[in-house]
CSV table of N, CA and C in Angstrom, one decimal:
chain,number,residue,atom,x,y,z
K,1,MET,N,-0.1,86.2,-53.5
K,1,MET,CA,-0.2,85.0,-54.1
K,1,MET,C,-0.9,84.2,-52.9
K,2,GLY,N,-2.1,83.2,-54.2
K,2,GLY,CA,-3.3,82.1,-53.5
K,2,GLY,C,-1.8,81.2,-52.8
K,3,THR,N,-2.7,80.1,-52.1
K,3,THR,CA,-1.9,78.8,-52.3
K,3,THR,C,-2.5,78.2,-53.2
K,4,ASN,N,-3.8,77.9,-54.5
K,4,ASN,CA,-3.9,77.0,-54.6
K,4,ASN,C,-3.3,78.0,-56.4
K,5,HIS,N,-2.1,76.2,-56.6
K,5,HIS,CA,-1.9,76.2,-57.4
K,5,HIS,C,-1.7,75.7,-59.0
K,6,GLY,N,-3.2,75.4,-58.9
K,6,GLY,CA,-4.1,74.3,-59.8
K,6,GLY,C,-3.6,72.9,-60.0
K,7,PRO,N,-4.0,72.6,-61.5
K,7,PRO,CA,-3.6,70.8,-61.0
K,7,PRO,C,-2.5,70.3,-60.2
K,8,SER,N,-2.1,69.0,-60.4
K,8,SER,CA,-0.6,68.4,-59.4
K,8,SER,C,0.4,68.6,-60.6
K,9,TRP,N,1.8,68.5,-59.5
K,9,TRP,CA,2.6,68.8,-60.8
K,9,TRP,C,3.3,66.8,-60.5
K,10,THR,N,3.7,66.2,-62.0
K,10,THR,CA,3.9,65.2,-61.8
K,10,THR,C,5.3,64.8,-62.0
K,11,GLN,N,6.2,64.1,-62.7
K,11,GLN,CA,7.4,63.7,-62.9
K,11,GLN,C,7.6,62.2,-62.3
K,12,ARG,N,7.8,62.0,-63.9
K,12,ARG,CA,7.8,60.1,-64.1
K,12,ARG,C,9.3,60.0,-64.5
K,13,HIS,N,10.5,59.3,-64.1
K,13,HIS,CA,11.7,58.8,-64.4
K,13,HIS,C,11.9,58.0,-64.2
K,14,THR,N,13.3,57.2,-65.8
K,14,THR,CA,13.4,55.4,-65.1
K,14,THR,C,15.0,56.1,-65.2
K,15,ILE,N,15.7,55.6,-64.3
K,15,ILE,CA,17.2,56.4,-64.2
K,15,ILE,C,18.1,54.8,-63.4
K,16,PRO,N,19.3,54.9,-64.1
K,16,PRO,CA,20.2,53.5,-63.9
K,16,PRO,C,20.5,53.9,-62.6
K,17,SER,N,20.7,51.9,-61.9
K,17,SER,CA,21.4,52.7,-60.8
K,17,SER,C,22.4,53.2,-60.6
K,18,ASP,N,22.1,54.6,-60.3
K,18,ASP,CA,23.2,55.4,-59.7
K,18,ASP,C,23.0,56.1,-58.6
K,19,THR,N,22.7,56.8,-57.0
K,19,THR,CA,22.2,57.1,-56.4
K,19,THR,C,22.4,58.2,-56.5
K,20,ARG,N,23.5,59.0,-57.5
K,20,ARG,CA,23.6,60.4,-57.3
K,20,ARG,C,22.7,60.7,-58.5
K,21,ILE,N,21.9,60.1,-59.7
K,21,ILE,CA,21.5,60.6,-60.5
K,21,ILE,C,19.6,60.6,-59.9
K,22,GLY,N,20.1,59.6,-59.3
K,22,GLY,CA,18.2,59.6,-58.2
K,22,GLY,C,18.6,60.4,-57.2
K,23,SER,N,19.6,61.6,-56.4
K,23,SER,CA,19.1,62.6,-55.7
K,23,SER,C,19.2,63.4,-56.3
K,24,ASP,N,19.4,63.2,-57.4
K,24,ASP,CA,19.4,65.1,-58.2
K,24,ASP,C,18.1,65.1,-58.7
K,25,LEU,N,17.1,63.6,-58.7
K,25,LEU,CA,16.0,64.2,-58.9
K,25,LEU,C,14.7,64.4,-58.2
K,26,VAL,N,15.1,64.5,-56.5
K,26,VAL,CA,13.8,65.0,-55.7
K,26,VAL,C,14.3,66.7,-55.6
K,27,GLU,N,15.4,67.3,-55.9
K,27,GLU,CA,15.4,68.8,-55.8
K,27,GLU,C,13.9,69.5,-56.5
K,28,ASP,N,14.0,68.8,-57.6
K,28,ASP,CA,12.3,68.9,-58.5
K,28,ASP,C,11.4,68.8,-57.6
K,29,LEU,N,10.8,68.3,-57.1
K,29,LEU,CA,9.7,68.3,-56.4
K,29,LEU,C,10.3,69.4,-55.0
K,30,ILE,N,11.1,69.3,-54.3
K,30,ILE,CA,11.1,69.9,-53.8
K,30,ILE,C,11.2,72.0,-53.7
K,31,GLN,N,11.3,71.5,-55.1
K,31,GLN,CA,10.8,73.3,-55.7
K,31,GLN,C,9.2,73.2,-55.6
K,32,GLU,N,8.8,72.3,-56.4
K,32,GLU,CA,7.2,72.1,-56.3
K,32,GLU,C,6.7,72.1,-55.0
K,33,MET,N,7.3,72.0,-53.8
K,33,MET,CA,6.7,72.0,-52.6
K,33,MET,C,7.0,73.5,-52.0
K,34,GLY,N,7.7,74.1,-52.2
K,34,GLY,CA,8.1,75.1,-51.9
K,34,GLY,C,7.3,76.5,-52.6
K,35,GLN,N,7.6,76.4,-53.9
K,35,GLN,CA,6.3,76.9,-54.6
K,35,GLN,C,5.0,76.9,-53.6
K,36,ARG,N,4.4,76.0,-53.6
K,36,ARG,CA,2.8,75.4,-52.8
K,36,ARG,C,2.9,76.0,-51.1
K,37,GLN,N,3.8,76.5,-51.0
K,37,GLN,CA,4.3,76.8,-49.7
K,37,GLN,C,3.9,75.6,-48.5
K,38,TRP,N,4.7,75.3,-48.6
K,38,TRP,CA,4.5,73.5,-47.9
K,38,TRP,C,5.6,74.0,-47.0
K,39,PRO,N,4.9,73.5,-45.7
K,39,PRO,CA,6.3,74.0,-44.6
K,39,PRO,C,7.7,73.2,-44.6
K,40,ALA,N,8.6,74.0,-44.2
K,40,ALA,CA,10.2,74.1,-43.9
K,40,ALA,C,10.2,71.9,-43.3
K,41,MET,N,9.8,72.2,-42.6
K,41,MET,CA,10.0,70.8,-42.1
K,41,MET,C,9.4,69.9,-42.9
K,42,ASP,N,8.3,69.7,-43.9
K,42,ASP,CA,7.6,68.5,-44.4
K,42,ASP,C,8.2,68.5,-46.0
K,43,LEU,N,9.3,69.6,-45.7
K,43,LEU,CA,9.6,69.6,-47.1
K,43,LEU,C,11.5,68.9,-47.0
K,44,PHE,N,11.8,68.9,-45.5
K,44,PHE,CA,12.7,68.2,-44.7
K,44,PHE,C,12.6,66.5,-44.6
K,45,ARG,N,11.5,66.5,-44.4
K,45,ARG,CA,11.4,65.3,-44.2
K,45,ARG,C,10.8,64.5,-45.7
K,46,VAL,N,10.4,64.5,-46.3
K,46,VAL,CA,9.8,64.2,-47.6
K,46,VAL,C,11.5,64.3,-48.4
K,47,GLN,N,12.4,65.3,-48.1
K,47,GLN,CA,13.7,64.9,-49.1
K,47,GLN,C,14.2,63.7,-48.1
K,48,LEU,N,14.7,63.1,-47.2
K,48,LEU,CA,14.7,62.6,-46.7
K,48,LEU,C,14.4,61.2,-47.0
K,49,ALA,N,13.1,61.2,-46.5
K,49,ALA,CA,12.2,60.1,-46.7
K,49,ALA,C,12.6,59.8,-48.6
K,50,TYR,N,12.5,60.4,-49.3
K,50,TYR,CA,12.9,60.3,-50.4
K,50,TYR,C,14.6,59.8,-50.9
K,51,GLU,N,16.0,60.2,-50.1
K,51,GLU,CA,16.8,59.9,-50.1
K,51,GLU,C,16.9,58.1,-49.9
K,52,GLU,N,16.3,58.1,-48.8
K,52,GLU,CA,16.5,56.7,-48.1
K,52,GLU,C,16.2,55.8,-48.7
K,53,ALA,N,14.7,56.1,-49.7
K,53,ALA,CA,13.9,54.8,-50.8
K,53,ALA,C,15.2,54.5,-52.0
K,54,ILE,N,15.6,56.0,-52.8
K,54,ILE,CA,16.3,55.8,-53.4
K,54,ILE,C,18.1,55.5,-53.5
K,55,VAL,N,18.1,55.5,-51.9
K,55,VAL,CA,19.8,54.2,-52.2
K,55,VAL,C,19.1,53.1,-51.8
K,56,ASN,N,18.1,52.7,-50.6
K,56,ASN,CA,17.6,51.6,-50.4
K,56,ASN,C,17.4,50.8,-52.1
K,57,ALA,N,16.7,51.2,-53.0
K,57,ALA,CA,16.0,51.1,-54.1
K,57,ALA,C,17.8,50.6,-54.9
K,58,VAL,N,18.7,51.6,-55.0
K,58,VAL,CA,20.0,51.2,-55.7
K,58,VAL,C,21.0,50.5,-55.2
K,59,ARG,N,21.2,49.8,-54.1
K,59,ARG,CA,22.0,49.5,-52.9
K,59,ARG,C,21.3,48.2,-52.6
K,60,HIS,N,20.2,48.0,-51.8
K,60,HIS,CA,19.4,46.8,-51.7
K,60,HIS,C,18.6,45.6,-52.7
K,61,GLY,N,17.7,47.0,-53.4
K,61,GLY,CA,17.3,46.1,-54.4
K,61,GLY,C,17.8,45.7,-56.1
K,62,ASN,N,18.9,46.6,-56.5
K,62,ASN,CA,19.0,46.6,-57.4
K,62,ASN,C,21.1,45.8,-57.3
K,63,ARG,N,21.2,46.1,-56.1
K,63,ARG,CA,22.8,45.5,-55.9
K,63,ARG,C,23.8,46.1,-56.6
K,64,ASN,N,23.1,47.2,-56.6
K,64,ASN,CA,24.1,48.7,-57.7
K,64,ASN,C,23.9,47.7,-59.3
K,65,ALA,N,23.8,46.8,-59.8
K,65,ALA,CA,23.9,46.7,-61.2
K,65,ALA,C,23.4,47.6,-62.0
K,66,ALA,N,24.8,47.4,-62.8
K,66,ALA,CA,24.6,48.0,-64.2
K,66,ALA,C,23.3,48.1,-65.2
K,67,ASP,N,23.3,47.2,-65.0
K,67,ASP,CA,22.1,46.8,-66.2
K,67,ASP,C,20.8,46.7,-65.5
K,68,LYS,N,20.6,47.0,-64.3
K,68,LYS,CA,19.0,47.7,-63.8
K,68,LYS,C,19.0,49.1,-63.6
K,69,VAL,N,17.6,49.1,-63.9
K,69,VAL,CA,17.4,50.3,-63.4
K,69,VAL,C,16.4,51.0,-62.1
K,70,VAL,N,16.2,52.4,-62.4
K,70,VAL,CA,14.8,52.3,-60.8
K,70,VAL,C,13.4,53.3,-61.4
K,71,GLU,N,12.4,53.3,-61.3
K,71,GLU,CA,11.7,53.7,-62.0
K,71,GLU,C,11.3,54.9,-60.6
K,72,VAL,N,11.4,56.0,-60.9
K,72,VAL,CA,10.5,57.0,-60.1
K,72,VAL,C,9.6,58.2,-60.4
K,73,GLU,N,8.2,58.2,-59.4
K,73,GLU,CA,7.1,58.9,-60.0
K,73,GLU,C,7.0,60.1,-58.8
K,74,MET,N,6.4,61.1,-58.9
K,74,MET,CA,6.8,62.1,-58.0
K,74,MET,C,5.1,62.8,-58.3
K,75,THR,N,4.3,63.0,-57.5
K,75,THR,CA,3.7,63.7,-57.5
K,75,THR,C,3.6,65.1,-56.1
K,76,CYS,N,2.8,66.3,-56.5
K,76,CYS,CA,3.0,67.2,-55.8
K,76,CYS,C,1.4,67.9,-56.5
K,77,CYS,N,0.9,68.1,-55.3
K,77,CYS,CA,-0.3,69.4,-55.4
K,77,CYS,C,-0.3,70.6,-53.9
K,78,ASP,N,-1.2,71.0,-53.1
K,78,ASP,CA,-1.3,72.1,-52.1
K,78,ASP,C,-1.1,71.1,-51.5
K,79,GLU,N,-2.1,69.5,-51.1
K,79,GLU,CA,-2.1,68.9,-49.0
K,79,GLU,C,-1.2,67.6,-49.9
K,80,ARG,N,-1.0,67.0,-50.8
K,80,ARG,CA,-0.6,65.6,-51.1
K,80,ARG,C,1.0,65.4,-51.9
K,81,VAL,N,1.6,64.9,-51.0
K,81,VAL,CA,2.6,64.8,-51.8
K,81,VAL,C,3.1,63.1,-52.1
K,82,MET,N,3.1,62.2,-53.5
K,82,MET,CA,3.2,61.0,-53.7
K,82,MET,C,4.6,60.8,-54.0
K,83,ILE,N,5.1,60.4,-53.6
K,83,ILE,CA,6.4,59.6,-54.4
K,83,ILE,C,6.8,58.0,-54.0
K,84,ARG,N,6.6,57.4,-55.4
K,84,ARG,CA,6.9,56.0,-55.7
K,84,ARG,C,8.4,55.5,-56.3
K,85,ILE,N,8.8,54.7,-55.8
K,85,ILE,CA,10.0,54.0,-56.5
K,85,ILE,C,10.1,52.9,-56.5
K,86,ARG,N,10.5,52.2,-57.6
K,86,ARG,CA,10.6,50.6,-57.5
K,86,ARG,C,12.0,50.5,-58.4
K,87,ASP,N,12.1,49.0,-58.0
K,87,ASP,CA,13.6,48.8,-58.9
K,87,ASP,C,13.7,47.7,-58.9
K,88,GLN,N,14.5,47.1,-59.4
K,88,GLN,CA,14.3,45.7,-60.1
K,88,GLN,C,14.9,44.4,-59.4
K,89,GLY,N,14.7,44.7,-57.9
K,89,GLY,CA,15.5,43.3,-57.0
K,89,GLY,C,14.4,42.7,-57.1
K,90,GLU,N,14.6,41.3,-56.3
K,90,GLU,CA,13.5,40.4,-56.1
K,90,GLU,C,12.7,40.3,-54.7
K,91,GLY,N,13.1,42.2,-54.4
K,91,GLY,CA,12.1,42.5,-52.8
K,91,GLY,C,12.6,42.1,-51.3
K,92,PHE,N,11.6,42.8,-50.9
K,92,PHE,CA,12.0,42.1,-49.7
K,92,PHE,C,10.2,42.6,-48.7
K,93,ASP,N,10.6,42.1,-47.4
K,93,ASP,CA,9.4,41.6,-47.0
K,93,ASP,C,9.6,43.1,-45.6
K,94,PRO,N,9.1,43.9,-45.4
K,94,PRO,CA,9.4,45.4,-44.3
K,94,PRO,C,8.6,44.7,-43.2
K,95,GLU,N,7.6,43.5,-43.2
K,95,GLU,CA,7.3,43.2,-41.8
K,95,GLU,C,8.1,42.5,-41.3
K,96,LYS,N,9.4,41.7,-41.8
K,96,LYS,CA,10.4,41.6,-41.1
K,96,LYS,C,11.9,41.8,-40.6
K,97,VAL,N,11.9,43.5,-41.1
K,97,VAL,CA,13.5,43.9,-40.8
K,97,VAL,C,13.3,44.0,-39.4
K,98,PRO,N,14.0,43.9,-39.1
K,98,PRO,CA,14.1,44.1,-37.4
K,98,PRO,C,14.3,45.6,-36.8
K,99,ASP,N,13.4,45.6,-36.2
K,99,ASP,CA,13.6,46.7,-35.4
K,99,ASP,C,15.0,47.7,-34.7
K,100,PRO,N,15.3,48.4,-36.2
K,100,PRO,CA,16.8,48.7,-34.7
K,100,PRO,C,16.8,49.8,-33.8
K,101,ARG,N,15.7,49.3,-33.0
K,101,ARG,CA,15.5,50.2,-31.6
K,101,ARG,C,16.1,49.1,-30.5
K,102,GLN,N,15.8,48.3,-30.6
K,102,GLN,CA,16.2,47.1,-29.9
K,102,GLN,C,17.3,46.9,-29.5
K,103,ASP,N,17.8,47.2,-27.9
K,103,ASP,CA,19.2,47.2,-27.7
K,103,ASP,C,20.2,46.2,-28.1
K,104,SER,N,20.0,45.3,-28.6
K,104,SER,CA,20.6,43.9,-29.8
K,104,SER,C,20.6,44.9,-30.9
K,105,LEU,N,20.1,45.5,-31.3
K,105,LEU,CA,20.9,46.0,-32.7
K,105,LEU,C,21.5,47.7,-32.6
K,106,LEU,N,21.5,48.0,-31.3
K,106,LEU,CA,21.6,49.6,-31.9
K,106,LEU,C,23.2,49.5,-32.6
K,107,GLU,N,23.7,48.9,-32.1
K,107,GLU,CA,25.0,48.8,-33.0
K,107,GLU,C,25.4,48.6,-34.7
K,108,VAL,N,24.0,47.8,-34.5
K,108,VAL,CA,24.3,46.7,-35.9
K,108,VAL,C,23.5,47.5,-37.1
K,109,PRO,N,24.7,48.3,-38.3
K,109,PRO,CA,24.2,48.9,-39.3
K,109,PRO,C,22.8,48.0,-40.0
K,110,GLY,N,22.0,48.8,-40.6
K,110,GLY,CA,20.8,48.5,-41.5
K,110,GLY,C,20.2,48.6,-40.9
K,111,GLY,N,19.0,48.9,-41.6
K,111,GLY,CA,17.5,48.4,-40.9
K,111,GLY,C,16.6,49.8,-40.7
K,112,ARG,N,17.5,50.9,-40.5
K,112,ARG,CA,17.5,52.5,-40.1
K,112,ARG,C,16.0,52.9,-41.3
K,113,GLY,N,16.5,52.6,-42.6
K,113,GLY,CA,15.3,53.5,-43.7
K,113,GLY,C,14.0,53.1,-43.7
K,114,VAL,N,14.3,51.7,-43.5
K,114,VAL,CA,12.4,51.6,-43.8
K,114,VAL,C,12.0,52.0,-42.5
K,115,LEU,N,12.3,52.6,-41.4
K,115,LEU,CA,12.4,52.8,-40.2
K,115,LEU,C,11.7,54.1,-40.3
K,116,LEU,N,12.9,55.2,-40.4
K,116,LEU,CA,12.5,56.3,-40.8
K,116,LEU,C,11.6,56.8,-41.8
K,117,ILE,N,11.8,56.3,-42.9
K,117,ILE,CA,10.6,57.0,-43.9
K,117,ILE,C,9.3,56.7,-43.2
K,118,SER,N,9.2,55.4,-42.6
K,118,SER,CA,7.4,55.3,-42.1
K,118,SER,C,7.2,56.2,-41.1
K,119,GLU,N,8.2,56.9,-40.2
K,119,GLU,CA,8.7,57.9,-38.7
K,119,GLU,C,8.0,59.2,-39.6
K,120,VAL,N,8.9,59.9,-40.9
K,120,VAL,CA,8.5,60.8,-41.6
K,120,VAL,C,7.6,60.8,-42.3
K,121,MET,N,6.8,60.7,-42.8
K,121,MET,CA,5.5,60.0,-44.0
K,121,MET,C,4.7,59.4,-43.6
K,122,SER,N,3.4,60.4,-44.0
K,122,SER,CA,2.6,60.4,-43.6
K,122,SER,C,1.5,58.8,-43.8
K,123,GLU,N,1.9,58.1,-45.0
K,123,GLU,CA,1.5,56.6,-45.2
K,123,GLU,C,2.3,56.2,-46.4
K,124,VAL,N,2.8,55.0,-45.9
K,124,VAL,CA,3.7,53.9,-46.2
K,124,VAL,C,3.2,52.7,-46.9
K,125,HIS,N,3.4,52.8,-48.3
K,125,HIS,CA,3.1,51.1,-48.7
K,125,HIS,C,3.9,50.6,-49.6
K,126,TYR,N,3.9,49.3,-49.5
K,126,TYR,CA,5.4,48.2,-50.2
K,126,TYR,C,3.8,47.6,-51.1
K,127,ASN,N,4.5,47.2,-52.3
K,127,ASN,CA,3.6,46.2,-53.5
K,127,ASN,C,4.5,44.7,-53.0
K,128,ASP,N,3.2,43.9,-53.0
K,128,ASP,CA,3.7,42.5,-52.5
K,128,ASP,C,5.0,41.9,-52.5
K,129,ILE,N,5.8,42.1,-53.5
K,129,ILE,CA,6.3,41.7,-53.5
K,129,ILE,C,7.7,42.2,-52.9
K,130,GLY,N,7.7,43.3,-52.5
K,130,GLY,CA,8.4,44.5,-51.8
K,130,GLY,C,9.5,45.4,-52.4
K,131,ASN,N,9.2,45.3,-53.7
K,131,ASN,CA,10.2,46.0,-54.8
K,131,ASN,C,9.5,47.5,-55.4
K,132,GLU,N,9.1,47.7,-54.3
K,132,GLU,CA,8.2,48.8,-54.8
K,132,GLU,C,7.5,49.8,-53.3
K,133,VAL,N,8.2,50.9,-53.6
K,133,VAL,CA,7.7,51.8,-52.2
K,133,VAL,C,6.7,53.1,-52.8
K,134,THR,N,5.4,53.3,-52.3
K,134,THR,CA,4.6,54.4,-52.2
K,134,THR,C,4.9,55.3,-51.0
K,135,MET,N,5.2,56.1,-51.2
K,135,MET,CA,4.9,57.3,-49.8
K,135,MET,C,4.1,58.1,-50.0
K,136,ILE,N,3.5,58.9,-49.0
K,136,ILE,CA,2.5,59.7,-49.1
K,136,ILE,C,3.0,60.4,-48.0
K,137,LYS,N,2.8,62.0,-47.9
K,137,LYS,CA,3.0,63.3,-47.1
K,137,LYS,C,1.6,64.1,-47.3
K,138,ILE,N,1.1,64.3,-45.8
K,138,ILE,CA,-0.3,65.6,-46.2
K,138,ILE,C,0.5,66.3,-45.1
K,139,LYS,N,0.4,67.6,-45.9
K,139,LYS,CA,1.3,68.9,-45.6
K,139,LYS,C,0.7,69.0,-44.0
K,140,SER,N,1.2,69.4,-43.4
K,140,SER,CA,1.3,69.8,-42.1
K,140,SER,C,1.0,70.7,-41.4
K,141,ASP,N,0.2,70.7,-40.5
K,141,ASP,CA,-0.4,72.0,-40.5
K,141,ASP,C,-0.1,73.4,-40.1
K,142,LYS,N,1.2,72.8,-39.6
K,142,LYS,CA,2.1,73.7,-38.7
K,142,LYS,C,3.3,74.3,-39.7
K,143,ALA,N,3.6,75.4,-39.8
K,143,ALA,CA,4.6,76.3,-40.4
K,143,ALA,C,6.2,75.6,-40.1
K,144,ALA,N,6.5,74.8,-39.4
K,144,ALA,CA,7.6,74.9,-38.6
K,144,ALA,C,8.4,74.5,-39.4
């Protein structure tokens, strides 16, 4: 089987503010990445970043409001994955999220998701108001 699987795969969903529903969506992306022979470590990192971002959108962005939705777009090709998640919250400034690695913040909950996402993904971009994150993962050279 060759490594070229044709055009990119894309899914778009609008879901209620429910982390369980949001978590189920990533399974299709992980399956598509596996079919395109992405390394296991990349699969793990993409799923981890997705889970963090969807929880942030539902809990922090939409504040679990039943009348709000989250928009999810996922694209996968042989060498690149893009995930865009947008909530209906007021947004935030990612530059103002304190670094949870500071000694004074080690015991404080919160702030770890933004750091984790930036560590495991190749690129992370937020829109101007901070209610949309675009995460990009470039396929690793290693099959780790």
